[in-house]
XYZ file of C-alpha atoms in Angstrom:
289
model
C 0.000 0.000 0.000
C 1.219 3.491 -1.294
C 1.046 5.827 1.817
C 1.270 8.708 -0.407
C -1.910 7.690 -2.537
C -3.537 7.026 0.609
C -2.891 9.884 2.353
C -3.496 11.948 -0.758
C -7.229 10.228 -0.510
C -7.922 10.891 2.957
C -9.855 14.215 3.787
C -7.738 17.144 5.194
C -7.960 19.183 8.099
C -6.225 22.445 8.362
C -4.506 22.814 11.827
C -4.971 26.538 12.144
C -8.952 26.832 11.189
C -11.661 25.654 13.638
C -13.486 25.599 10.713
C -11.701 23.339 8.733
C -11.506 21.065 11.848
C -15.418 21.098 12.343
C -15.761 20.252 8.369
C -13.466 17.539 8.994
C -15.135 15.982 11.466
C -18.438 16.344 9.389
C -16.981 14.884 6.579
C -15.762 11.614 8.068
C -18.855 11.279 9.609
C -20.695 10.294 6.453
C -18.406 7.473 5.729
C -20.102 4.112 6.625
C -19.329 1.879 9.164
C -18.347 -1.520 7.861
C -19.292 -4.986 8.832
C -17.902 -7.674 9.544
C -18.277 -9.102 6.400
C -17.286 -6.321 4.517
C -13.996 -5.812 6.522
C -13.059 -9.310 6.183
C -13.567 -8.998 2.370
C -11.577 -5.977 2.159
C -8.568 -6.851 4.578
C -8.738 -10.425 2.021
C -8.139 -8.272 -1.103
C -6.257 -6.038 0.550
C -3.722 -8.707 1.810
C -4.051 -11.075 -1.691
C -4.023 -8.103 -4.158
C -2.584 -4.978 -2.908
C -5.727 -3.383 -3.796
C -5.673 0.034 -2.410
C -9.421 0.719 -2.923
C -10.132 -1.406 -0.507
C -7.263 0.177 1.776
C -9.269 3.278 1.389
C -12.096 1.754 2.087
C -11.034 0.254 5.896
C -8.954 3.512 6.553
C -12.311 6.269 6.279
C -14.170 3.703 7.896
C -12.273 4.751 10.663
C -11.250 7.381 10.517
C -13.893 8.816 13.303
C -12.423 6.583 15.683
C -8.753 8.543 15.567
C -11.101 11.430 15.317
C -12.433 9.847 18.937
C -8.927 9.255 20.400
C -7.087 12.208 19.626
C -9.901 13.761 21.495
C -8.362 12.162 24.377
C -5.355 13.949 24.100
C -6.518 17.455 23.636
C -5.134 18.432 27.365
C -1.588 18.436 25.901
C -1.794 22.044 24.437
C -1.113 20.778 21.051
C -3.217 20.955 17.623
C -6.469 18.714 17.366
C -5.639 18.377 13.845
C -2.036 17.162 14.232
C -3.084 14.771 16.393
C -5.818 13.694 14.520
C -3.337 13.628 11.433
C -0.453 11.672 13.187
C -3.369 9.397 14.618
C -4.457 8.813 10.954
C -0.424 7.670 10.022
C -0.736 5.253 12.997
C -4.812 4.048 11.155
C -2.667 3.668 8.040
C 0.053 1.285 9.205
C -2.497 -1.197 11.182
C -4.795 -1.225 7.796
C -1.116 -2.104 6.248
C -0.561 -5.038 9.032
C -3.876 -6.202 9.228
C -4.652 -9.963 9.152
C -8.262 -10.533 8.524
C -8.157 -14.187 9.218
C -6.745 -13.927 12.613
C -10.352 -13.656 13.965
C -10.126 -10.166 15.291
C -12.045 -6.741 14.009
C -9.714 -4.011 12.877
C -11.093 -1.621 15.362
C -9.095 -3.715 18.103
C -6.230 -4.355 16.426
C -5.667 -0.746 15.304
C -6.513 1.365 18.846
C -2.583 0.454 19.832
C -0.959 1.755 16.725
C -3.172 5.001 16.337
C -1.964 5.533 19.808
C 1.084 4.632 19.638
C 1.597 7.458 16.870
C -0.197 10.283 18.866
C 2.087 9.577 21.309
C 5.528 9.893 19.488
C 4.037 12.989 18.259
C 3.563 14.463 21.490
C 6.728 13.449 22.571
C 8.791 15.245 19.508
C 6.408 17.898 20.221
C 5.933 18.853 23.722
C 9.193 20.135 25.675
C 7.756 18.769 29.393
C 7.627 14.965 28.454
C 11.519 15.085 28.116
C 11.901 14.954 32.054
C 9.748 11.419 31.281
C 12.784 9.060 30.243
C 11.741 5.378 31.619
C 8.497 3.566 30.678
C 7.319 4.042 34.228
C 7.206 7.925 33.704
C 6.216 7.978 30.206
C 2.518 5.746 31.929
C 2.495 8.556 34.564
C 2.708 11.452 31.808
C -0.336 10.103 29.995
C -2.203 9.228 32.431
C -2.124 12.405 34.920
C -4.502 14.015 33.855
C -6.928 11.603 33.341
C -6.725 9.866 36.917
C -6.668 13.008 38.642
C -9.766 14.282 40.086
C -11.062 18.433 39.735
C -7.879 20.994 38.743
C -6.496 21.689 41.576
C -3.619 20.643 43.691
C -3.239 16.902 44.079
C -4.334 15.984 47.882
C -2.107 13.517 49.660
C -4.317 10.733 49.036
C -4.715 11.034 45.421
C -0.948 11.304 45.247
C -0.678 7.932 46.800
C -3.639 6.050 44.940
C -1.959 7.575 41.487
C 1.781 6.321 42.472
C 0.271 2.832 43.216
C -1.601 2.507 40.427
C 1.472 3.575 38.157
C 4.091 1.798 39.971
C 5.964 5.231 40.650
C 6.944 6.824 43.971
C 4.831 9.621 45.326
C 7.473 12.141 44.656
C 7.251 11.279 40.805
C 3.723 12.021 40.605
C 4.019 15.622 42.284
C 7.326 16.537 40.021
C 5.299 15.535 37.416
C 2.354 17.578 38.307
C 4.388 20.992 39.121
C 5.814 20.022 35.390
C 2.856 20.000 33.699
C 0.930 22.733 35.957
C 4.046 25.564 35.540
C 4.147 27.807 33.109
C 7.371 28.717 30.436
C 9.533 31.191 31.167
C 11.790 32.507 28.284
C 15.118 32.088 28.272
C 16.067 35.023 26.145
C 13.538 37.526 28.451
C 11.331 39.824 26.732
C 13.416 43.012 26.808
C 14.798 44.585 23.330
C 17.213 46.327 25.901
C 21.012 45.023 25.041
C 21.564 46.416 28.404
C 19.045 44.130 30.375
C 19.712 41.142 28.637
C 22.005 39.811 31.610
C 19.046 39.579 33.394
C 17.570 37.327 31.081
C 17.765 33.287 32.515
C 19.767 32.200 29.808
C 22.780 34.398 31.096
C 22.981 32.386 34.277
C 22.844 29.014 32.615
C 26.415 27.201 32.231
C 27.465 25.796 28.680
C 28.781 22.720 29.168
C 29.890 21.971 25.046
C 31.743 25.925 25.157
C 34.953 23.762 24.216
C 34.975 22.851 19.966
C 36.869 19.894 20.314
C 34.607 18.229 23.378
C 31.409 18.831 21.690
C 32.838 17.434 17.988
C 33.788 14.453 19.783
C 30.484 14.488 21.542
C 28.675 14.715 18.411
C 30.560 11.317 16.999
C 30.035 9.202 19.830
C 26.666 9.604 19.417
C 26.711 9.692 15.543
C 28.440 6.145 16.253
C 26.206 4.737 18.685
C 23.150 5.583 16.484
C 24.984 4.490 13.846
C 26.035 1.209 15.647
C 22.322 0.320 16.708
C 21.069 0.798 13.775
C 23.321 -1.590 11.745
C 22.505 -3.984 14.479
C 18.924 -3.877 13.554
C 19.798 -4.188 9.973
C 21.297 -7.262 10.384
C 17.697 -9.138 12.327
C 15.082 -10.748 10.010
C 11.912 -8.411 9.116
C 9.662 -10.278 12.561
C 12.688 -9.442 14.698
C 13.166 -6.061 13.878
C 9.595 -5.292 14.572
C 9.742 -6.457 17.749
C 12.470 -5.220 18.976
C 11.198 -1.709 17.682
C 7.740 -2.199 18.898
C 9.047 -3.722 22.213
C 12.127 -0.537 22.933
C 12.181 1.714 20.707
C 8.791 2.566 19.927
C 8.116 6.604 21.461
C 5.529 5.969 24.290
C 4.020 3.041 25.625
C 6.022 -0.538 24.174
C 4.289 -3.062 22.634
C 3.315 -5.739 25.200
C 4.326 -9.843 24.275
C 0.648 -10.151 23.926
C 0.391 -7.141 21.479
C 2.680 -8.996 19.395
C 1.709 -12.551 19.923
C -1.641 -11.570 18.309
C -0.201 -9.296 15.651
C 2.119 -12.550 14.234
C -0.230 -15.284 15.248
C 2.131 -17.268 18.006
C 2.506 -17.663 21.586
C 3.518 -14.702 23.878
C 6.629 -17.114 24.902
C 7.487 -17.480 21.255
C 7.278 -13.379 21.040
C 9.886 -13.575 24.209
C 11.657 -15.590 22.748
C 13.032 -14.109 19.423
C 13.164 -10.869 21.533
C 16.067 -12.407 23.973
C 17.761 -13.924 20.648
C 17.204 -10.872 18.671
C 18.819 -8.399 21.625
C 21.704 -11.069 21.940
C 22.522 -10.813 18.179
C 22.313 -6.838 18.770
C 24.390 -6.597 21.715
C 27.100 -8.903 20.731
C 27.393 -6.523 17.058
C 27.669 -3.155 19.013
C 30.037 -4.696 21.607
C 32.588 -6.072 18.480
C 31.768 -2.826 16.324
């Protein structure tokens, strides 16, 4: 399937008009639902024939439910019609992976990866989630708002039920809150004054890469490492390299060995297994490269 075709097919929505974003959501309204039947029939010629009508015709079937979960994500003072764009890239890629005879309706097999791709958006997109580096923090970021009750301060108890539930310590959960609550101060300060500029933030911040020569060789260990782990992916078979990207180096939440159990029809333990073999291979590459 051509993703330029099909995104040139799919209905647009301008991100800077309200009004284009309300016609959007008009338009994709009037598409029809499908039925089982008629999904199965189009994932079959889909899968057998490459045919991208019927691609179309599973993607603006749907296209009302990314419509529905980028809804979700409207607290993150970002675009409703980015989000509803990126979630339509992550609608595209599960029509593109979809097995029909596997016994389950696109709708549930495509939820992960249209939020899987809202997600990496928001993350290239929105300075905060940077302080959320491990898995655990990246479940508290999108979560946060949803589990906490009114929009005030978090009470004591709330802060405890939410670091529980998360599997993060209390003090997490409050950073995380006085992260997302703050508001941005510029760096540069607002003054065209030369003359007040050292009052400005920025002049009290240290540069740590002020040396040429450290921040060159900077700049090529990580060109190497990048450059290292990704000729270690090269090298795994296309079913490893999907899981290892869905499973580590997907932006957001990972794939779970369920996720990908259903999505190649074997056993979760199978899944586990050609991770640990895959992540061997990759290792033992980047250690001898």
């Amino acid at each position: 399937m051509s993703n330029a075709l099909t995104i040139a097919s799919l209905p647009t929505v301008d991100s800077g008009s309200v009004d284009s974003l309300d016609r959007y959501l008009r338009v994709i309204k009037t598409f029809p639902v499908l039925t089982a039947e008629e999904e199965h029939d189009y994932a079959t010629r889909l899968k057998t024939t490459g045919d991208l009508d019927a691609a179309k015709g599973l993607i603006m079937s749907h296209l009302r439910l990314v419509a529905s979960i980028a809804r979700g994500y409207s607290g993150y003072g970002l675009p409703q019609a980015d989000l509803i764009q990126e979630g339509n890239i992550g609608l595209m890629k599960a029509v593109r992976r979809f097995d029909p005879d596997r016994g389950v309706r696109l709708v549930s097999f495509a939820i992960h990866w249209i939020k899987a791709e809202i997600h990496e958006y928001i993350v290239r997109n929105w300075r905060l989630v940077k302080v959320a580096t491990t898995k655990a923090q990246r479940k508290l970021f999108f979560n946060l708002r949803s589990m906490k009750q009114g929009s005030g301060s978090l009470q004591p108890d709330e802060v405890a039920h939410i670091a529980r539930e998360l599997k993060v310590k209390p003090e997490e959960v409050l950073e995380m809150e006085a992260r997302m609550g703050g508001h941005e101060i510029s760096l540069e300060g607002d003054s065209d004054d030369d003359s007040e500029s050292h009052f400005s933030p920025i002049a009290y911040l240290p540069d740590p890469a002020a040396e040429p020569s450290q921040w060159l060789a900077e700049q090529q260990s990580e060109q190497s490492q990048m450059d290292g782990l990704a000729n270690a992916l090269d090298s795994l078979d296309e079913r490893s390299r999907r899981i290892v990207q869905a499973r580590w180096l997907h932006e957001g939440s990972g794939a779970t060995l369920h996720d990908l159990a259903a999505e190649f029809g074997v056993s979760a333990e199978r899944i586990r297994q050609i991770e640990q073999k895959a992540m061997q291979k990759m290792k033992s590459m980047i250690a001898t490269a």
